[in-house]
Short mmCIF file of C-alpha atoms in Angstrom, two decimals:
data_model
loop_
_atom_site.label_atom_id
_atom_site.label_comp_id
_atom_site.label_asym_id
_atom_site.label_seq_id
_atom_site.Cartn_x
_atom_site.Cartn_y
_atom_site.Cartn_z
CA MET A 55 159.16 172.49 224.92
CA ALA A 56 159.96 174.28 221.75
CA LYS A 57 163.42 172.78 221.73
CA ARG A 58 162.10 169.26 222.05
CA THR A 59 159.70 169.98 219.35
CA LYS A 60 162.57 171.13 217.18
CA ARG A 61 164.49 167.95 217.89
CA LYS A 62 161.47 165.93 216.96
CA ILE A 63 161.08 167.87 213.75
CA ASN A 64 164.73 167.24 212.86
CA LYS A 65 164.34 163.47 213.40
CA TYR A 66 161.28 163.48 211.19
CA LYS A 67 163.08 165.31 208.41
CA LEU A 68 165.99 162.89 208.67
CA SER A 69 163.68 159.92 208.36
CA VAL A 70 161.95 161.41 205.34
CA GLY A 71 165.29 162.17 203.73
CA ILE A 72 166.55 158.63 204.20
CA LEU A 73 163.33 157.25 202.73
CA VAL A 74 163.56 159.50 199.70
CA LEU A 75 167.21 158.50 199.18
CA LEU A 76 166.33 154.81 199.33
CA ILE A 77 163.54 155.30 196.82
CA ILE A 78 165.86 157.17 194.47
CA THR A 79 168.45 154.41 194.76
CA LEU A 80 166.13 151.42 194.48
CA ILE A 81 164.00 152.57 191.57
CA PRO A 82 166.86 152.43 188.99
CA ILE A 83 167.98 149.07 190.37
CA TYR A 84 164.45 147.71 190.01
CA PHE A 85 164.12 148.84 186.41
CA LEU A 86 167.62 147.73 185.52
CA THR A 87 166.92 144.29 186.93
CA LYS A 88 163.60 144.18 185.10
CA ASP A 89 165.27 145.12 181.83
CA ASN A 90 167.90 142.47 182.32
CA ASN A 91 165.24 139.86 182.95
CA ASN A 92 163.42 140.97 179.81
CA LEU A 93 166.67 140.78 177.87
CA LYS A 94 167.18 137.19 178.99
CA ASP A 95 163.63 136.33 177.98
CA ASN A 96 164.15 137.87 174.57
CA THR A 97 167.33 135.88 174.08
CA VAL A 98 165.52 132.63 174.77
CA ASN A 99 162.65 133.44 172.45
CA ASN A 100 164.69 134.89 169.59
CA PRO A 101 165.22 132.17 166.94
CA SER A 102 168.16 134.02 165.42
CA THR A 103 170.23 133.48 168.55
CA ASN A 104 169.13 129.90 169.23
CA PRO A 105 171.18 126.88 168.10
CA PRO A 106 169.93 125.87 164.57
CA GLU A 107 167.41 123.07 164.44
CA ASN A 108 168.14 119.92 162.38
CA LYS A 109 166.63 120.85 159.01
CA GLU A 110 165.86 118.39 156.23
CA THR A 111 165.96 119.50 152.59
CA VAL A 112 164.54 117.33 149.82
CA TYR A 113 165.33 117.59 146.10
CA THR A 114 163.77 115.55 143.29
CA ALA A 115 164.44 114.87 139.62
CA ASN A 116 162.57 112.63 137.22
CA MET A 117 164.10 110.49 134.48
CA ILE A 118 162.76 108.69 131.42
CA MET A 119 164.54 106.31 129.07
CA VAL A 120 163.99 104.53 125.76
CA GLY A 121 166.05 102.19 123.58
CA ASP A 122 167.55 102.17 120.10
CA ALA A 123 167.14 104.81 117.42
CA LEU A 124 167.92 102.54 114.48
CA ALA A 125 167.87 104.28 111.11
CA HIS A 126 167.61 101.94 108.15
CA ASP A 127 167.24 103.53 104.72
CA ARG A 128 163.52 102.72 104.83
CA LEU A 129 163.22 105.10 107.76
CA TYR A 130 165.33 108.02 106.59
CA ASN A 131 164.04 107.83 103.01
CA ASP A 132 160.51 108.25 104.34
CA ALA A 133 161.67 111.19 106.47
CA TYR A 134 163.08 113.01 103.44
CA ASN A 135 160.75 115.82 102.35
CA GLY A 136 162.67 116.98 99.29
CA THR A 137 165.01 119.34 101.09
CA THR A 138 165.84 117.79 104.45
CA TYR A 139 165.21 114.79 106.69
CA ASP A 140 162.36 115.50 109.09
CA PHE A 141 161.81 112.85 111.77
CA LYS A 142 159.93 115.13 114.15
CA PRO A 143 156.39 114.11 113.08
CA TYR A 144 157.22 110.50 114.00
CA LEU A 145 157.78 111.50 117.62
CA LYS A 146 154.82 113.77 118.32
CA TYR A 147 153.16 111.38 120.79
CA ILE A 148 156.47 110.74 122.54
CA LYS A 149 157.33 114.42 122.85
CA GLU A 150 154.18 114.95 124.94
CA LYS A 151 155.69 112.77 127.66
CA VAL A 152 159.45 113.08 127.31
CA SER A 153 159.53 116.88 127.30
CA THR A 154 158.24 116.94 130.89
CA TYR A 155 161.23 115.03 132.32
CA ASP A 156 164.45 116.42 133.77
CA ILE A 157 166.63 113.61 132.41
CA ALA A 158 165.69 111.84 129.18
CA TYR A 159 167.87 109.05 127.76
CA TYR A 160 168.02 107.18 124.47
CA ASN A 161 170.56 105.04 122.61
CA GLN A 162 171.79 106.29 119.23
CA GLU A 163 172.27 102.89 117.65
CA THR A 164 173.49 104.08 114.25
CA ILE A 165 176.25 106.64 113.90
CA LEU A 166 175.14 110.18 113.03
CA GLY A 167 177.92 110.90 110.55
CA GLY A 168 175.56 113.01 108.46
CA THR A 169 174.87 113.42 104.78
CA GLU A 170 178.26 114.93 103.93
CA ILE A 171 179.98 111.56 104.10
CA GLY A 172 177.09 109.72 102.48
CA LEU A 173 174.18 107.96 104.16
CA SER A 174 174.12 104.19 104.36
CA SER A 175 172.02 101.37 105.76
CA TYR A 176 172.56 97.79 106.94
CA PRO A 177 175.13 96.39 107.48
CA SER A 178 177.32 99.52 107.66
CA PHE A 179 175.15 102.37 108.87
CA ASN A 180 175.55 106.11 108.61
CA SER A 181 172.51 108.20 109.50
CA PRO A 182 171.27 111.77 109.03
CA GLN A 183 172.08 114.13 111.88
CA GLU A 184 168.50 115.37 111.59
CA LEU A 185 167.50 112.23 113.48
CA GLY A 186 169.42 113.66 116.44
CA ASP A 187 167.65 116.99 115.93
CA ALA A 188 164.27 115.28 116.23
CA MET A 189 165.27 113.40 119.37
CA ILE A 190 166.53 116.59 121.00
CA ASP A 191 163.35 118.40 119.96
CA ALA A 192 161.35 115.64 121.67
CA GLY A 193 163.22 116.37 124.90
CA PHE A 194 166.03 113.80 125.01
CA ASN A 195 169.20 115.11 126.65
CA LEU A 196 171.27 112.04 127.61
CA VAL A 197 172.58 109.81 124.81
CA SER A 198 174.74 106.69 124.56
CA LEU A 199 176.94 106.36 121.46
CA ALA A 200 178.97 103.19 122.09
CA THR A 201 177.29 100.48 120.01
CA ASN A 202 178.33 97.64 117.74
CA HIS A 203 177.76 100.06 114.82
CA THR A 204 179.95 102.93 116.07
CA LEU A 205 182.82 102.06 113.71
CA ASP A 206 180.65 101.07 110.74
CA ARG A 207 181.95 103.99 108.67
CA GLY A 208 185.29 104.43 110.34
CA LYS A 209 186.97 107.27 112.16
CA LYS A 210 185.61 109.93 109.80
CA ALA A 211 182.01 109.18 110.76
CA VAL A 212 182.86 109.07 114.48
CA LEU A 213 184.51 112.50 114.32
CA SER A 214 181.57 113.92 112.37
CA SER A 215 179.16 112.46 114.92
CA ARG A 216 181.20 113.84 117.81
CA GLU A 217 181.32 117.28 116.21
CA TYR A 218 177.53 117.22 115.93
CA TRP A 219 176.99 116.22 119.55
CA ASN A 220 179.51 118.73 120.86
CA LYS A 221 177.37 121.50 119.35
CA GLN A 222 174.32 120.41 121.37
CA SER A 223 174.76 122.43 124.56
CA SER A 224 171.73 120.91 126.27
CA VAL A 225 172.72 117.29 125.61
CA GLN A 226 175.27 114.92 127.14
CA ALA A 227 176.41 112.23 124.69
CA VAL A 228 178.91 109.63 125.93
CA GLY A 229 180.70 106.48 124.82
CA SER A 230 182.44 107.73 121.66
CA TYR A 231 184.93 110.61 121.49
CA SER A 232 187.23 112.56 119.20
CA SER A 233 190.34 112.39 121.42
CA TYR A 234 191.76 110.90 124.59
CA GLU A 235 191.49 114.33 126.21
CA GLU A 236 187.77 114.44 125.50
CA LYS A 237 187.26 110.90 126.75
CA ASP A 238 189.20 111.50 129.97
CA ALA A 239 187.57 114.84 130.88
CA ILE A 240 185.65 113.22 133.71
CA GLU A 241 184.29 116.47 135.13
CA SER A 242 182.51 117.22 131.85
CA LYS A 243 180.45 114.06 132.32
CA ILE A 244 178.99 115.28 135.61
CA LEU A 245 175.65 117.06 135.31
CA THR A 246 173.38 118.70 137.86
CA VAL A 247 169.61 118.99 137.92
CA ASN A 248 167.63 120.27 140.91
CA ASN A 249 170.77 120.04 143.07
CA ILE A 250 171.17 116.35 142.18
CA THR A 251 174.44 115.40 140.46
CA TYR A 252 174.61 112.51 138.03
CA ALA A 253 176.78 111.03 135.31
CA MET A 254 176.59 108.24 132.75
CA LEU A 255 179.25 105.88 131.43
CA ASN A 256 178.71 103.80 128.29
CA TYR A 257 180.31 100.66 126.85
CA THR A 258 179.70 98.23 123.99
CA TYR A 259 180.47 94.52 123.86
CA GLY A 260 182.07 94.88 120.40
CA THR A 261 182.11 96.62 117.02
CA ASN A 262 180.98 93.92 114.56
CA GLY A 263 184.53 92.69 114.10
CA ILE A 264 185.82 96.09 112.98
CA PRO A 265 189.04 96.75 114.92
CA ILE A 266 189.58 100.05 116.67
CA PRO A 267 192.43 101.85 114.87
CA ASN A 268 195.72 101.38 116.67
CA GLY A 269 196.24 104.00 119.36
CA GLU A 270 192.73 105.44 118.95
CA ASN A 271 190.70 103.62 121.62
CA TYR A 272 188.92 106.90 122.41
CA LEU A 273 186.74 106.36 119.33
CA VAL A 274 184.49 103.93 121.22
CA ASN A 275 184.32 102.61 124.80
CA LEU A 276 184.71 98.86 124.58
CA TRP A 277 184.02 96.11 127.11
CA ASP A 278 184.69 92.98 125.07
CA ASP A 279 182.77 90.11 126.63
CA THR A 280 184.40 87.39 124.54
CA THR A 281 188.18 87.95 124.47
CA ASN A 282 189.47 90.47 126.98
CA TYR A 283 186.60 90.78 129.45
CA GLU A 284 188.77 90.91 132.58
CA ASN A 285 191.19 93.48 131.13
CA TYR A 286 188.39 95.78 130.06
CA LYS A 287 186.72 95.19 133.41
CA LYS A 288 189.68 96.84 135.13
CA GLU A 289 189.37 99.90 132.89
CA VAL A 290 185.66 100.16 133.61
CA GLU A 291 186.36 99.96 137.34
CA LYS A 292 188.81 102.86 137.02
CA ASP A 293 186.17 104.95 135.24
CA ILE A 294 183.58 104.20 137.89
CA ASN A 295 185.93 104.93 140.77
CA ARG A 296 186.75 108.33 139.27
CA LEU A 297 183.06 109.27 139.27
CA ARG A 298 181.36 107.35 142.08
CA ASP A 299 182.16 109.73 144.94
CA LYS A 300 181.59 112.83 142.82
CA VAL A 301 177.94 112.21 141.95
CA ASP A 302 174.67 111.37 143.66
CA VAL A 303 173.56 109.00 140.90
CA LEU A 304 175.78 106.94 138.62
CA ILE A 305 174.32 105.40 135.45
CA VAL A 306 176.01 102.87 133.17
CA ALA A 307 174.61 102.25 129.67
CA MET A 308 175.58 98.79 128.46
CA HIS A 309 175.36 97.66 124.82
CA TRP A 310 175.26 93.92 125.41
CA GLY A 311 173.31 90.69 125.08
CA ARG A 312 172.00 88.63 122.18
CA GLU A 313 169.85 90.07 119.44
CA TYR A 314 166.13 89.18 119.32
CA THR A 315 166.30 87.33 122.66
CA HIS A 316 163.96 88.23 125.52
CA GLU A 317 166.15 86.70 128.22
CA ALA A 318 169.29 88.22 129.69
CA LEU A 319 172.41 86.14 129.09
CA PRO A 320 174.60 84.89 131.94
CA ILE A 321 177.28 87.42 130.92
CA GLN A 322 174.76 90.24 131.30
CA LYS A 323 173.85 89.06 134.79
CA LYS A 324 177.52 88.65 135.72
CA THR A 325 178.28 92.16 134.50
CA ALA A 326 175.27 93.62 136.30
CA GLU A 327 176.39 92.01 139.56
CA TYR A 328 179.87 93.43 139.14
CA LEU A 329 178.63 96.93 138.36
CA SER A 330 176.30 96.75 141.34
CA SER A 331 179.23 95.83 143.59
CA LEU A 332 180.95 99.05 142.47
CA GLY A 333 177.96 101.17 143.50
CA VAL A 334 176.31 101.81 140.13
CA ASP A 335 172.72 102.97 140.69
CA ILE A 336 171.11 102.32 137.29
CA ILE A 337 172.12 100.04 134.41
CA ILE A 338 170.45 100.65 131.04
CA GLY A 339 170.81 97.88 128.48
CA THR A 340 170.49 98.08 124.70
CA HIS A 341 171.42 96.02 121.59
CA PRO A 342 169.01 93.03 121.47
CA HIS A 343 166.43 95.19 119.57
CA VAL A 344 163.73 93.56 121.71
CA ILE A 345 162.74 94.10 125.31
CA GLU A 346 164.19 92.08 128.17
CA PRO A 347 163.28 91.96 131.87
CA VAL A 348 163.73 94.71 134.44
CA GLU A 349 164.98 93.72 137.88
CA TYR A 350 166.99 94.75 140.92
CA VAL A 351 170.48 93.33 141.29
CA GLY A 352 171.43 94.20 144.84
CA ASN A 353 170.61 97.90 145.12
CA THR A 354 171.03 98.47 141.39
CA LEU A 355 168.05 98.90 139.07
CA VAL A 356 168.77 96.99 135.85
CA PHE A 357 166.98 97.37 132.52
CA TYR A 358 168.52 94.50 130.54
CA SER A 359 167.18 95.77 127.21
CA LEU A 360 164.79 98.57 126.33
CA GLY A 361 164.42 97.22 122.79
CA ASN A 362 164.01 99.41 119.73
CA PHE A 363 162.65 102.89 120.20
CA ILE A 364 162.22 103.71 116.52
CA SER A 365 163.20 101.44 113.66
CA ALA A 366 162.25 100.07 110.29
CA GLN A 367 163.80 96.71 110.98
CA THR A 368 162.79 93.76 108.82
CA SER A 369 163.98 90.34 109.81
CA ASP A 370 162.62 86.85 110.23
CA SER A 371 163.64 87.30 113.88
CA CYS A 372 161.25 90.27 114.24
CA SER A 373 158.00 88.33 114.14
CA ASN A 374 155.12 89.08 116.50
CA TYR A 375 155.89 92.79 116.41
CA LYS A 376 158.82 92.31 118.78
CA CYS A 377 161.24 94.62 116.93
CA PHE A 378 158.54 97.29 116.93
CA ILE A 379 157.71 97.01 120.63
CA GLY A 380 160.01 98.91 122.95
CA LEU A 381 160.08 99.88 126.58
CA MET A 382 159.82 103.43 127.90
CA SER A 383 160.71 103.49 131.59
CA SER A 384 160.66 106.34 134.09
CA LEU A 385 161.65 106.89 137.70
CA THR A 386 162.09 109.52 140.39
CA ILE A 387 165.38 110.38 142.06
CA THR A 388 165.00 111.86 145.55
CA LYS A 389 167.91 113.44 147.41
CA THR A 390 167.44 114.16 151.13
CA VAL A 391 170.01 116.31 152.93
CA LYS A 392 170.05 116.33 156.74
CA ASP A 393 172.88 117.25 159.12
CA GLY A 394 175.21 117.56 156.16
CA THR A 395 174.52 113.99 155.01
CA SER A 396 172.82 113.13 151.70
CA THR A 397 170.75 110.06 150.99
CA ILE A 398 169.50 109.03 147.56
CA LYS A 399 166.31 107.10 146.80
CA ILE A 400 165.20 105.86 143.38
CA ASP A 401 161.54 104.93 143.18
CA ASN A 402 158.23 105.56 141.36
CA ILE A 403 159.41 103.23 138.62
CA GLU A 404 157.00 102.98 135.72
CA ASN A 405 157.45 100.83 132.63
CA GLU A 406 155.41 101.49 129.54
CA LEU A 407 155.30 99.66 126.23
CA ILE A 408 155.67 101.69 123.05
CA TYR A 409 154.93 100.75 119.45
CA THR A 410 156.56 101.95 116.24
CA TYR A 411 153.77 102.06 113.69
CA HIS A 412 154.32 102.18 109.94
CA LYS A 413 152.12 101.69 106.93
CA ASN A 414 154.17 99.63 104.48
CA TYR A 415 157.29 101.28 105.91
CA ARG A 416 155.95 104.78 105.52
CA ASP A 417 154.36 107.35 107.85
CA TYR A 418 156.05 106.14 111.02
CA LEU A 419 154.68 106.95 114.48
CA VAL A 420 155.98 106.00 117.91
CA ILE A 421 152.97 105.51 120.18
CA PRO A 422 152.82 104.76 123.93
CA PHE A 423 150.38 102.00 124.82
CA SER A 424 148.82 104.31 127.42
CA ASN A 425 147.64 106.60 124.62
CA PRO A 426 144.08 105.62 123.60
CA ILE A 427 144.98 106.02 119.92
CA ILE A 428 147.01 102.80 120.12
CA LYS A 429 143.86 100.86 119.27
CA ASP A 430 143.64 102.76 115.98
CA TYR A 431 147.15 101.73 114.91
CA LEU A 432 147.59 98.26 116.41
CA GLN A 433 144.54 96.03 116.10
CA ASP A 434 145.94 93.32 118.35
CA TYR A 435 147.18 95.77 120.98
CA GLU A 436 145.72 93.96 124.01
CA ASN A 437 147.36 90.64 123.21
CA VAL A 438 150.63 92.37 122.34
CA TYR A 439 150.51 94.28 125.60
CA ASN A 440 149.90 91.12 127.64
CA LYS A 441 152.66 89.20 125.87
CA TYR A 442 155.42 91.74 126.29
CA SER A 443 154.43 93.03 129.70
CA GLU A 444 155.05 89.50 130.96
CA VAL A 445 158.59 89.70 129.57
CA VAL A 446 159.32 92.95 131.40
CA LYS A 447 158.26 91.72 134.84
CA SER A 448 159.29 88.07 134.49
CA ASN A 449 162.40 88.35 136.71
CA ASP A 450 161.07 90.54 139.51
CA GLU A 451 157.53 90.66 140.93
CA ARG A 452 158.10 94.25 142.10
CA ILE A 453 158.28 95.49 138.51
CA LYS A 454 155.02 97.01 137.27
CA LEU A 455 153.75 98.20 133.90
CA VAL A 456 151.60 101.19 133.04
CA PRO A 457 148.16 99.76 132.27
CA LEU A 458 146.29 100.19 129.07
CA SER A 459 144.05 103.25 129.03
#
């Protein structure tokens, strides 16, 4: 009996040993499998190891624009304080608005050759460079220089003007240059704000019959609309093609049209259509000294004429305040980047009338109609507003004006 008992005891011990061995073997496998499952779960839930989601990034920049800075002697003589020419007080109500914008454009109608070569007024202008100082102080940083007055005082004034503008590190001035190398440096015309790239080209219809010196076409960008329109058109197309694919927004400032006329000429419309076909986003018109309509031509936003920004212009053609009423327009540029593709939208367009006040051609002030003080400086402001707001929106019902306050 004892032997049987011993055999039974041995079988029992063997069974226990096998069970213990299985437990020892299975436990690590269980935990290893569990850890692997956890690792898989962590991989699924860990964003850093997932494929990236389609992200959309949006950038915005705002732009404002005004028309001609036209400096007759009546204007700069009033600005003279005995030691220098100070135009800054004239712009105090404009600075409040302009200084808040990323891009701020104006047209320098008269050449800023400066006092060293002698100031002069109509018909051959040369203006104090302090006028540029005041505009920059007000926040303007994008300037067109190609006008019918660019060559009024010859090459010397152009080079003096260009030297002045080249010293302004925060300002891009285009349309008139000191050399072919400067004119053709296309990369220098590309600017960036808030990750949005933009550039402006600038052309004038003519130079008041003053010929460009032979071999020095860099002095002013010309697009003659009476004699060699098609030849100049080819040069403009080359300029645009060099820039179009390098920037998000392409602007062309055109000095064109007929003075003192509120309607765009057929040649302006023809040119706008052509520029639109080349992919220009915004066309800014100057020269008529009075405002003209705003409209879309295809996908291009066209301001046919912003009129005078600041002037002391006297003319029988300037009745009904029209040479003292300008347009100040603003817009928003939105760039959306998704899946490596950028799209550009231009909207939030606002058009506001501005008034250049003077008291017997002294104490000038440029005043937006949205500023309540307009009623203190322009008695007939409501009728003036109604008259010229109709001009602005006459071609396109989508165009709106900032209301009176």
